[in-house]
Coordinates of C-alpha atoms (C1' of nucleotides) in Angstrom, one line a residue:
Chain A
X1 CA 4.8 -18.9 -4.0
X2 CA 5.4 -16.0 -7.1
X3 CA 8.5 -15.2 -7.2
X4 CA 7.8 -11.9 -7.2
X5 CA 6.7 -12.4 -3.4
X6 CA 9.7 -14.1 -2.5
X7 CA 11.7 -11.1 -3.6
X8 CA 9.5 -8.9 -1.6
X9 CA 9.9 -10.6 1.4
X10 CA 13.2 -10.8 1.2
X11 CA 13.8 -7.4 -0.2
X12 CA 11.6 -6.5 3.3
X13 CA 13.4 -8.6 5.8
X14 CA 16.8 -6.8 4.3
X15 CA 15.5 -3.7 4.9
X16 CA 14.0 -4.0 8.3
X17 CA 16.8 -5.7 9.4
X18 CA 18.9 -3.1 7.9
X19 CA 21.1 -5.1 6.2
X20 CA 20.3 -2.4 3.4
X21 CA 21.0 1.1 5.1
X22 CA 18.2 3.7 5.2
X23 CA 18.6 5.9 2.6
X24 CA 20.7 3.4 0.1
X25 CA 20.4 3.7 -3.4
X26 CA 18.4 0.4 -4.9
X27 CA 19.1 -0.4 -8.9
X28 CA 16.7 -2.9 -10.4
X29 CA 19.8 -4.2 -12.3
X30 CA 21.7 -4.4 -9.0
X31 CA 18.5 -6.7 -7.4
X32 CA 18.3 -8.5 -10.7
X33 CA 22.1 -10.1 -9.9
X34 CA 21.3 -10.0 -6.3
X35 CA 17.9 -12.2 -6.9
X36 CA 18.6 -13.8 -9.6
X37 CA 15.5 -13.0 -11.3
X38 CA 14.1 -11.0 -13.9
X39 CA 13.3 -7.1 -13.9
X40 CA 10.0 -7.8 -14.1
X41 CA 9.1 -9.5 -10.4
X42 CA 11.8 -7.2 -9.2
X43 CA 9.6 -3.8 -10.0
X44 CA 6.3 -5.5 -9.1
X45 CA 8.0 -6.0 -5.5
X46 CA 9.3 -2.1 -5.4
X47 CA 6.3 -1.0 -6.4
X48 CA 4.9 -2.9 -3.2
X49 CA 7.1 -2.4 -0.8
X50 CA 6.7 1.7 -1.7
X51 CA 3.5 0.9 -1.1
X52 CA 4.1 -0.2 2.7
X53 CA 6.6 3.3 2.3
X54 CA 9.6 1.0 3.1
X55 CA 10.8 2.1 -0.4
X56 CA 10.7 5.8 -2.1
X57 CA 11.4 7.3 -5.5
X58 CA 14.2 9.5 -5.4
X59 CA 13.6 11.2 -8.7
X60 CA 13.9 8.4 -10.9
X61 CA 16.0 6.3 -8.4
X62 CA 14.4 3.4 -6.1
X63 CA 16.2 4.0 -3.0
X64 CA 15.2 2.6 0.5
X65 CA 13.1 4.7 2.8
X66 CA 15.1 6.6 5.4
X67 CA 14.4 6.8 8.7
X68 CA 12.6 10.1 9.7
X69 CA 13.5 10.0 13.4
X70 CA 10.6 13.7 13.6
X71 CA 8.1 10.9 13.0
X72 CA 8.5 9.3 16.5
X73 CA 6.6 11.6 17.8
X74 CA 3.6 11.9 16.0
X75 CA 3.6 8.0 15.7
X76 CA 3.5 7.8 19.5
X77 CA 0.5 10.2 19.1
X78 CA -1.0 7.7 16.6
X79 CA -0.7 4.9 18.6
X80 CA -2.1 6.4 21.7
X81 CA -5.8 6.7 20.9
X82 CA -6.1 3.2 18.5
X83 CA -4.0 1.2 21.4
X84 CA -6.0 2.6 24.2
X85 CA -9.4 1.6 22.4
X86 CA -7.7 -1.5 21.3
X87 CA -7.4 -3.0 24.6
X88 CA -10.9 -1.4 25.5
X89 CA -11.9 -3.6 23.1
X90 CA -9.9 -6.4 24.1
X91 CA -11.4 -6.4 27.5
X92 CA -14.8 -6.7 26.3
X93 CA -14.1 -9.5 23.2
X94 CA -11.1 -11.3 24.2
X95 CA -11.4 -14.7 24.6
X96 CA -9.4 -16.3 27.8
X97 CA -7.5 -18.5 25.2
X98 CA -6.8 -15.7 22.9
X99 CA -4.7 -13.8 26.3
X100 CA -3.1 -16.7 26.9
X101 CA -1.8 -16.9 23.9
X102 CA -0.5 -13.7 23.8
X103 CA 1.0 -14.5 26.9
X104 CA 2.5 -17.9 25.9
X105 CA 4.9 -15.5 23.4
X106 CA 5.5 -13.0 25.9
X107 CA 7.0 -16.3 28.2
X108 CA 8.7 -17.6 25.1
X109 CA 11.2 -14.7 24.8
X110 CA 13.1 -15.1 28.6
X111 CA 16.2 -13.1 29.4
X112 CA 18.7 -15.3 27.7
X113 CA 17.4 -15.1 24.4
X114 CA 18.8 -13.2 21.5
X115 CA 18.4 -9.7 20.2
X116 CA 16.5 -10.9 17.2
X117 CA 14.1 -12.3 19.6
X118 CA 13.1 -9.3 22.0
X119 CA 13.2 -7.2 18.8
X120 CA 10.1 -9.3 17.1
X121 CA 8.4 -9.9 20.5
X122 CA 8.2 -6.4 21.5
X123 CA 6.6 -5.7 17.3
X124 CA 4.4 -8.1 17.7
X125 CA 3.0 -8.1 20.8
X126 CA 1.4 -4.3 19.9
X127 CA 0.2 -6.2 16.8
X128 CA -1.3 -9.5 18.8
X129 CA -2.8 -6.8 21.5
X130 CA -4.6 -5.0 18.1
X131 CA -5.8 -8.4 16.8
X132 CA -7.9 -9.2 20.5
X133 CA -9.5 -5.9 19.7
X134 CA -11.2 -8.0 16.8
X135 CA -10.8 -4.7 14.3
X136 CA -9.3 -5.6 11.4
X137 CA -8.5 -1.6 10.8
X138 CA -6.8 -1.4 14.4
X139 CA -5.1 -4.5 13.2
X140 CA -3.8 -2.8 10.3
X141 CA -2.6 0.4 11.4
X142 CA -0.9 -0.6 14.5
X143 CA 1.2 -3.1 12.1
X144 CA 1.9 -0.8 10.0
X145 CA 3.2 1.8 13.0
X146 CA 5.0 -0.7 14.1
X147 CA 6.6 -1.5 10.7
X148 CA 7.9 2.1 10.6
X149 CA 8.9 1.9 14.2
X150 CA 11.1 -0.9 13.5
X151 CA 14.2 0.4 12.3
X152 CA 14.2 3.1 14.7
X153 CA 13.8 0.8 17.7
X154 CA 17.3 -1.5 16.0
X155 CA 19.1 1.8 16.6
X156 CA 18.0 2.3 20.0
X157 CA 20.8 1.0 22.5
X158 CA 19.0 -1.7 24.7
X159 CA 20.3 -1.7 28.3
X160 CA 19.3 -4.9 30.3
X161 CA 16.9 -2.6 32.9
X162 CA 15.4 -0.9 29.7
X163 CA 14.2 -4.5 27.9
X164 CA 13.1 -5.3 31.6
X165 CA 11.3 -2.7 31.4
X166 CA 9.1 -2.6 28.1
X167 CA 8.3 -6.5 28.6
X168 CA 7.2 -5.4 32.9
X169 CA 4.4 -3.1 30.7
X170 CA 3.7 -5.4 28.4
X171 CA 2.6 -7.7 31.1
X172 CA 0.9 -5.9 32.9
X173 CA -1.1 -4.2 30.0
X174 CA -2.0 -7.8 29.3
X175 CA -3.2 -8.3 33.3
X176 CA -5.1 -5.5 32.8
X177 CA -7.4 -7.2 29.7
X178 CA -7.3 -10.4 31.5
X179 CA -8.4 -8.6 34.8
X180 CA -11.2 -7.3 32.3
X181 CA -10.3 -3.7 33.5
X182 CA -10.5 -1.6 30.2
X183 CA -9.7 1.2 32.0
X184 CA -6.8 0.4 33.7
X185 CA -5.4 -1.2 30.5
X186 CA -5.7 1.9 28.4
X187 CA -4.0 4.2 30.7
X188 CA -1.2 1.5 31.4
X189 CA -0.8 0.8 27.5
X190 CA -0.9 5.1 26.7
X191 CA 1.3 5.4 29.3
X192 CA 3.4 2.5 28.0
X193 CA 3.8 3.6 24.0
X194 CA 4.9 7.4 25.9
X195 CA 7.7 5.7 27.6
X196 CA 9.0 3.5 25.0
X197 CA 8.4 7.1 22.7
X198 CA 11.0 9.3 25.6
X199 CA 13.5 5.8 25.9
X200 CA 13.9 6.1 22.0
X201 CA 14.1 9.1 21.3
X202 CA 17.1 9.7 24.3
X203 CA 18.6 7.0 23.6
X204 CA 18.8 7.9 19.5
X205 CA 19.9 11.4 20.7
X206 CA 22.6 10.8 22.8
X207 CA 24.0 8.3 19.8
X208 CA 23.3 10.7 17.1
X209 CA 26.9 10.8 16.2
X210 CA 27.1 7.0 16.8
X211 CA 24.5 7.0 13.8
X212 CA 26.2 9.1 11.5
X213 CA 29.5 7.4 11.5
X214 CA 27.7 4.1 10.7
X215 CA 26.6 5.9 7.7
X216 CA 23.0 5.9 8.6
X217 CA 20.5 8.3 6.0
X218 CA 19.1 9.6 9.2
X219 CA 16.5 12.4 8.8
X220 CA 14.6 14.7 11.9
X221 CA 17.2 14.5 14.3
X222 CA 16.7 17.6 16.2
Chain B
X1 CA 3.6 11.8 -15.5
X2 CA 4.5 8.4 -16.4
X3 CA 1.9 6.3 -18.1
X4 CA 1.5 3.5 -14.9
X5 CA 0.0 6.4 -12.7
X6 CA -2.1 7.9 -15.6
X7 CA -3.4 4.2 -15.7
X8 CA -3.3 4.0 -12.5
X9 CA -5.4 7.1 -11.4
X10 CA -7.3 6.8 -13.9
X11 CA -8.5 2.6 -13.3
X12 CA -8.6 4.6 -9.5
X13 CA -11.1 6.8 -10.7
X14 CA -13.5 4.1 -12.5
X15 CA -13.3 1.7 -9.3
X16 CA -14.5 4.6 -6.5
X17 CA -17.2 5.8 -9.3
X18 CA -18.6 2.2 -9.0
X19 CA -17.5 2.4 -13.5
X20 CA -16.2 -0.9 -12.4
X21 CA -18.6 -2.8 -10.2
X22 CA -17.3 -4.7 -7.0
X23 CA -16.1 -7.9 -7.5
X24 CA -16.0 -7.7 -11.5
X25 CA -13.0 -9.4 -12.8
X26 CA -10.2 -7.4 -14.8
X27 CA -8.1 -9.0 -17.3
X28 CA -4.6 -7.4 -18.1
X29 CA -5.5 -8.2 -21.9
X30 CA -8.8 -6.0 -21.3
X31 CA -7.2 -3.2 -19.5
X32 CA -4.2 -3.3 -22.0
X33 CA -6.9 -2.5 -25.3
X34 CA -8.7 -0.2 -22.6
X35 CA -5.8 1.7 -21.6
X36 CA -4.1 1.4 -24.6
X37 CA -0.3 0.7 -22.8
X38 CA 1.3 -2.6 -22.4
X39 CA 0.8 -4.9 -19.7
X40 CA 3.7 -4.0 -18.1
X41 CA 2.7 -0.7 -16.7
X42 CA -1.0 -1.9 -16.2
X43 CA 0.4 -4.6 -14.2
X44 CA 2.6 -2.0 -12.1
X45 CA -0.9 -0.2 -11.6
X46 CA -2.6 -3.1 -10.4
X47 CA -0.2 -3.9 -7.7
X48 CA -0.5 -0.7 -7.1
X49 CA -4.1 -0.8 -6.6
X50 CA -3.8 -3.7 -4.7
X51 CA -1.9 -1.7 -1.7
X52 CA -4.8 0.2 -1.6
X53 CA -7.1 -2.9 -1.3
X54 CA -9.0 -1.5 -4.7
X55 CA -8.3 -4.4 -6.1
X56 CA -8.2 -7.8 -5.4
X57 CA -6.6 -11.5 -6.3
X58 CA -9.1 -14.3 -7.2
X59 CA -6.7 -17.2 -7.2
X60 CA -4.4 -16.2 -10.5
X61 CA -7.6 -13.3 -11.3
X62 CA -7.4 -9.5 -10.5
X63 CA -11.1 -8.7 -9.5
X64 CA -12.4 -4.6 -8.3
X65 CA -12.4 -5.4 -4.8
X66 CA -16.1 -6.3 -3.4
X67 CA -17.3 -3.8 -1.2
X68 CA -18.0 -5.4 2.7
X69 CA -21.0 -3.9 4.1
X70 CA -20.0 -5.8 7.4
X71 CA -17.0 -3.8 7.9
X72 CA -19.3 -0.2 7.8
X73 CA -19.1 -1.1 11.9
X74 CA -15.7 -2.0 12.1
X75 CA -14.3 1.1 10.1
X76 CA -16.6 3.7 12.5
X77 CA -15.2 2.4 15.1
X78 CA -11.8 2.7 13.6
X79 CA -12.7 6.3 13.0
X80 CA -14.0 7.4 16.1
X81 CA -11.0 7.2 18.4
X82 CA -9.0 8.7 15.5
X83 CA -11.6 11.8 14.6
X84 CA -11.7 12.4 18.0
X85 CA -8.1 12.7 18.7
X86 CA -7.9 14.9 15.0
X87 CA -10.1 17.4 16.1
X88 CA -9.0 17.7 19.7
X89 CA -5.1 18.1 18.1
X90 CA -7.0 20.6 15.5
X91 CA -7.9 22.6 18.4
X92 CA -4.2 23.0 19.4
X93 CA -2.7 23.7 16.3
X94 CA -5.4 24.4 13.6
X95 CA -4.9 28.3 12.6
X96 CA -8.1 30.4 12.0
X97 CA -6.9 30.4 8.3
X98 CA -6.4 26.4 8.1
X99 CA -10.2 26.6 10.0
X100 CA -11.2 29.1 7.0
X101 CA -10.0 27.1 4.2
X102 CA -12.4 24.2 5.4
X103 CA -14.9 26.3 6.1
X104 CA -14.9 27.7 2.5
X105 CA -15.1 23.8 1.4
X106 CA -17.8 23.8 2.9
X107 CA -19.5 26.4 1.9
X108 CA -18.6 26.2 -1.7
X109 CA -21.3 22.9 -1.7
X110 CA -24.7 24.1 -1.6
X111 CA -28.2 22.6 -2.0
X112 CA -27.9 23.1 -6.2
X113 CA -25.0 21.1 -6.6
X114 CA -24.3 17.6 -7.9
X115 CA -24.4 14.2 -6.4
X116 CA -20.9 14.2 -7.7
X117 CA -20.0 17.3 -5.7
X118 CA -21.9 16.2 -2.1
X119 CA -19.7 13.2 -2.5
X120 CA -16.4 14.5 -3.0
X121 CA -17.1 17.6 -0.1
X122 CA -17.8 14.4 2.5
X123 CA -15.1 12.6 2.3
X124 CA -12.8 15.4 1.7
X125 CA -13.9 17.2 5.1
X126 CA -13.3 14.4 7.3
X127 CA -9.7 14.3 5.5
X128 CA -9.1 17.9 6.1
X129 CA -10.0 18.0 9.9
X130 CA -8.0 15.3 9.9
X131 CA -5.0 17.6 8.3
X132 CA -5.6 20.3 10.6
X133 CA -4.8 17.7 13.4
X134 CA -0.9 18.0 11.9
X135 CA -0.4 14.5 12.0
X136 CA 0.4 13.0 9.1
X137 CA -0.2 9.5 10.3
X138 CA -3.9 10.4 11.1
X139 CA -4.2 11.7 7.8
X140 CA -3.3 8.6 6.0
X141 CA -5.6 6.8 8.3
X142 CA -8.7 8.3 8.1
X143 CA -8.0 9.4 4.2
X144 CA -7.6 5.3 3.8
X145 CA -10.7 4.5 5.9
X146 CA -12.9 7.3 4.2
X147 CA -11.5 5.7 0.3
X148 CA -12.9 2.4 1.6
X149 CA -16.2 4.4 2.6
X150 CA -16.4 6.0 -0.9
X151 CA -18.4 3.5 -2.5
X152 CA -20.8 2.4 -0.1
X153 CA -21.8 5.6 -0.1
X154 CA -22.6 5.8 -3.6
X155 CA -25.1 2.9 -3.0
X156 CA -26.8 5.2 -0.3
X157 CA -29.9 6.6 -1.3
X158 CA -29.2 9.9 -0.8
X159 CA -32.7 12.4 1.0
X160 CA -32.7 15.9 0.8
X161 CA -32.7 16.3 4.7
X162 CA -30.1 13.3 5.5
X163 CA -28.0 15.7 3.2
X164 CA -28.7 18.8 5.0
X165 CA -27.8 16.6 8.5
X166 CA -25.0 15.7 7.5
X167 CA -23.9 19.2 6.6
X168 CA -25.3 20.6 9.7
X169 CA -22.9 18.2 11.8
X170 CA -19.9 18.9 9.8
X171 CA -20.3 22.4 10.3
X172 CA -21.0 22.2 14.3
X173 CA -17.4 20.0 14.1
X174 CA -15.6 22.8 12.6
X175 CA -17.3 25.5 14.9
X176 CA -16.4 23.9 18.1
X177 CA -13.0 24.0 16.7
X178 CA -13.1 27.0 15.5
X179 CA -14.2 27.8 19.0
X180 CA -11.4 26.4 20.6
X181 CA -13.7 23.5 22.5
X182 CA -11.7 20.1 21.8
X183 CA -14.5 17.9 24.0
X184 CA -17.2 19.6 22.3
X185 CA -15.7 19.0 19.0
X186 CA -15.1 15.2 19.8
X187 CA -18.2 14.3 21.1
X188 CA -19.3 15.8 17.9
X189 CA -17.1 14.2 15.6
X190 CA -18.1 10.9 17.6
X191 CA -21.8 11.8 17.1
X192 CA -21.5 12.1 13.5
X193 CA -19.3 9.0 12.4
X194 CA -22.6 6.8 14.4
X195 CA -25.1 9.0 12.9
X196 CA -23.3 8.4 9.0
X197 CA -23.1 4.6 10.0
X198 CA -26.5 4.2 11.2
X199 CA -28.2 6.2 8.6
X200 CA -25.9 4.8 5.6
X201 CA -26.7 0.4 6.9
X202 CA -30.2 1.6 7.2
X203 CA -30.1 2.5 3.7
X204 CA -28.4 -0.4 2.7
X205 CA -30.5 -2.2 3.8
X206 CA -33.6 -1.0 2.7
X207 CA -32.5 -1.2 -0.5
X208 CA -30.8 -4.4 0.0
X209 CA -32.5 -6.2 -3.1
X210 CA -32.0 -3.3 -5.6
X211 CA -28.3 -3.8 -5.0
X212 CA -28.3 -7.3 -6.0
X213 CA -30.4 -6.2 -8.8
X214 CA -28.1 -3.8 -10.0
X215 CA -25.4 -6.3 -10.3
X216 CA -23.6 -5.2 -7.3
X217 CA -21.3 -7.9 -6.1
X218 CA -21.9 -6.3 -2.1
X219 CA -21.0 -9.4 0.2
X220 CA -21.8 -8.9 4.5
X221 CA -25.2 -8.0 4.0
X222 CA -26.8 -9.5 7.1
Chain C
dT1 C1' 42.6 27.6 -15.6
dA2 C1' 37.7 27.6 -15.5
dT3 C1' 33.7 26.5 -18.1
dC4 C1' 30.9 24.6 -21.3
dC5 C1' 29.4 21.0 -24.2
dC6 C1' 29.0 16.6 -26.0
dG7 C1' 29.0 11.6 -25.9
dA8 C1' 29.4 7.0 -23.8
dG9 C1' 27.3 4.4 -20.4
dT10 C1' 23.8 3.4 -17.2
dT11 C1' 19.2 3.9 -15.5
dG12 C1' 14.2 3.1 -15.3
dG13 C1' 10.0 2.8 -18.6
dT14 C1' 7.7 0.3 -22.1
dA15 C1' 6.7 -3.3 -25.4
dT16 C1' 6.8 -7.9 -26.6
dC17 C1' 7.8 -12.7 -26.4
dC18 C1' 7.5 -17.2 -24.2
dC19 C1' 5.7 -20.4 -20.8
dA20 C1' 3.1 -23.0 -17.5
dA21 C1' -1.2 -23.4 -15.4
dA22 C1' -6.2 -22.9 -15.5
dC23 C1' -10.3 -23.3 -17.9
dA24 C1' -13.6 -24.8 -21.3
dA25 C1' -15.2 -27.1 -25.1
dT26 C1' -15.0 -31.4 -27.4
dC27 C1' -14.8 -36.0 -28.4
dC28 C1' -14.7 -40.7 -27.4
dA29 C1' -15.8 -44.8 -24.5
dG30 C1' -19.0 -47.0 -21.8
Chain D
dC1 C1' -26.9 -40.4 -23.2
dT2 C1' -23.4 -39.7 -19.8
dG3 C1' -18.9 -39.1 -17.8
dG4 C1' -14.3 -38.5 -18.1
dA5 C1' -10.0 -37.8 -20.7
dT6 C1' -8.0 -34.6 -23.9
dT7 C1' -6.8 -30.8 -26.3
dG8 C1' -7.1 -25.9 -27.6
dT9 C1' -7.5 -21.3 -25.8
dT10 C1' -6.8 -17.8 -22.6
dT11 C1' -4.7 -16.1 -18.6
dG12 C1' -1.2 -14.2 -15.6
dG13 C1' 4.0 -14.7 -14.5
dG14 C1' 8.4 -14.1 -16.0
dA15 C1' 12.3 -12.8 -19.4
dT16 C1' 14.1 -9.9 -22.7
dA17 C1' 14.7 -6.3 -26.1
dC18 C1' 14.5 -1.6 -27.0
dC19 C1' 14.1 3.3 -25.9
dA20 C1' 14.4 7.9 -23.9
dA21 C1' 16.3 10.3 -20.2
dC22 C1' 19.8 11.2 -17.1
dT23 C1' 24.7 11.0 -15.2
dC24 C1' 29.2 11.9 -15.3
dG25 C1' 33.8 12.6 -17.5
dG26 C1' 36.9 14.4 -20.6
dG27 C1' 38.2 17.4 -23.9
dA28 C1' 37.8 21.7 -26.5
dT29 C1' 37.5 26.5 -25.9
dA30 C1' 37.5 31.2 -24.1

DNA sequence: TATCCCGAGTTGGTATCCCAAACAATCCAG
DNA sequence: CTGGATTGTTTGGGATACCAACTCGGGATA
C-alpha cells in the first residue's frame, strides 16, 4: 500500500481514538518525525482526512477537528429518516445470510469484552444495518455520521445498564428486519438513534467539567 | 486564494461542464502545462477531487470519474427520505424571508434564459430547501447527491414543457412551505425527485446510442 | 514602564529532482 | 512471420530545496 495511505490511516485511527486531542495543533514537520516520511504523503493524507472533516484549517495551521458537541443533535435528526428507510429497505432486500451476519458480530462482542470492542460494534452495526439497505448512498452517509459520532460517544461515560441497553436495541432492531416487519423496525431503530442522542448528550453534560480538565477542544456545550 | 484551490475549482468546473468527459484519463504532466503550477498543488487538488468522487484512480491513473446511470435509482431514493424530512424541518424553522430568497431564485430563471442558467437554478433549489431545513448535515447530503446528479443531467435532452414541469413542481414545493403544510410539501418533494428520475432515465435512454457516440464513457446503461 | 518595531525562526506553499513501476515499441530467436 | 524478451519512455510516488508569510521575543524609544 502508498505510503501516503498508511499515514492516513494511522493519522485516522490516532484521531478517532483520540490519542491526538480534538482541537490539537498538527505541524507537517511534527508528522514528518512522527512518520518517518516525507512532507509530501504527509499533505496528501491532510488534505484527505479534511476531506472526511476529521481535520480543519485553522488559518494556515492543520489542526484536528474538534468536537462540536451542538452537532449531536441535528446528527440524531440526520440519522432518523436514512436509518428508518434503511431498515425499510432491509426488510424487503435482506438476505437471511446477510442478518445473520450482522448478528454473528452483534454475538461476538459478549459482556466481558473490552471497551475497544463495544465501541466499534456499536459504529458498525449502524453501518452493517445501512449496507442490508443495498444503497450505497445510505451506506455512505450513515458511516460518515457515525465517523463524527465517534469521538463524542469515547467521551460518553458507559455504565454497564447503559451498554446493555444500546446492544437490547440493536437486537431487536435486527428481529424486527428478520421478522420482515419494516415498520416495526423503523420506529424501534428512530426510537433507538433518539435514545442513544438523550444518553449522550446527559451523560457529556454532567461531565462537562470532566472534559475540560482533560484538556478537551470541546465546542457547543450548552 | 492559494493556487491548489484555484486549480482545484477550476479542474471542478471543467469535470461538472462535462469539459472533461467521464472516464477520460488526466495526467499530472497534462494538468501541470494546463494549469500552469507544479505537480505538487495539482496533486493536492486531485485528492481533493477524489473526496468528492470527481475523480477517480485507474490502477496508478487519475481518470474524471465515469458517470453511473445505474445509480440515478439509488441516489432518488437517497434523496427522498432526506427532501422530505428538509422541507418538513423547512416548515418549522424556514422564515418568510429565507422562503423569499428562494423564491426570487426562482423567479430570476425564466423561459429566455440559458441552458447554463436552468441547470445551475435546479440543483441549487433542491440545495436551498435543503438550507432552509437548518441542518447542516442535510445540506451536505443532498448538495453531494445533487453534484453527482449534475452531469447526467447535462446528457438529458432537455423539452420546453419537461422544463416548465419541472419549475412548476419546484414552485408547488416552496408554496406548501410557504404555506406552512409540511405533508403537503413532502409528498411533493417525493413526487418530484420520481418525476426527475423517471423523466431524466427515459431520456437516457432514448438517446442511449448518441451518448456512446459522443464519446461519453457512461457505464450502467441497462 | 508601556509600546512599537524589527528580525530570527518556524510554518505551510511551491517547484523540482529522483526513483520504481507500468507500458510500449523494438529487436532477435525460432 | 510470429512470439517473447528487452529496453526506452512515461507515469505517478516520494524527497528535498527554496520561498513567502506569519509568529514571537527582545530591545530601542517615547
Amino acid at each position: 500500500m502508498s505510503q501516503m495511505l498508511q499515514i492516513h490511516d494511522q493519522l485516522r485511527e490516532m484521531i478517532l481514538s483520540l490519542d491526538l486531542g480534538p482541537g490539537e495543533r498538527l505541524t507537517e514537520r511534527w508528522l514528518e518525525s512522527r512518520f518517518e516520511g516525507s512532507r509530501t504523503p504527509i499533505r496528501a493524507a491532510l488534505v484527505r482526512l479534511e476531506g472526511e472533516e476529521l481535520v480543519r484549517r485553522d488559518g494556515r495551521n492543520w489542526i484536528v477537528a474538534p468536537i462540536d458537541i451542538g452537532e449531536l443533535e441535528a446528527l440524531a435528526e440526520f440519522r432518523i429518516p436514512l436509518e428508518t428507510t434503511a431498515v425499510r429497505l432491509a426488510c424487503a432486500r435482506a438476505s437471511a445470510a446477510d442478518i445473520a451476519g450482522v448478528e454473528e458480530m452483534l454475538d461476538a462482542c459478549q459482556s466481558g469484552a473490552p471497551r475497544e470492542e463495544w465501541h466499534r460494534v456499536g459504529t458498525d452495526f449502524h453501518v452493517e444495518i445501512a449496507r442490508l439497505s443495498g444503497n450505497p448512498f445510505i451506506v455512505k452517509a450513515i458511516a460518515g455520521a457515525m465517523t463524527r459520532l465517534s469521538r463524542a460517544r469515547w467521551l460518553e461515560v458507559w455504565t454497564e445498564p447503559s451498554r446493555e441497553q444500546a446492544w437490547r436495541e440493536h437486537r431487536r432492531i435486527l428481529g424486527f428486519i428478520e421478522a420482515n416487519d419494516p415498520e416495526a423496525a423503523a420506529r424501534e431503530a428512530a426510537d433507538h438513534i433518539k435514545d442513544t442522542r438523550d444518553r449522550l448528550l446527559r451523560s457529556l453534560n454532567e461531565d462537562r467539567r470532566g472534559l475540560r480538565a482533560r484538556g478537551f477542544a470541546v465546542i457547543g456545550l450548552r
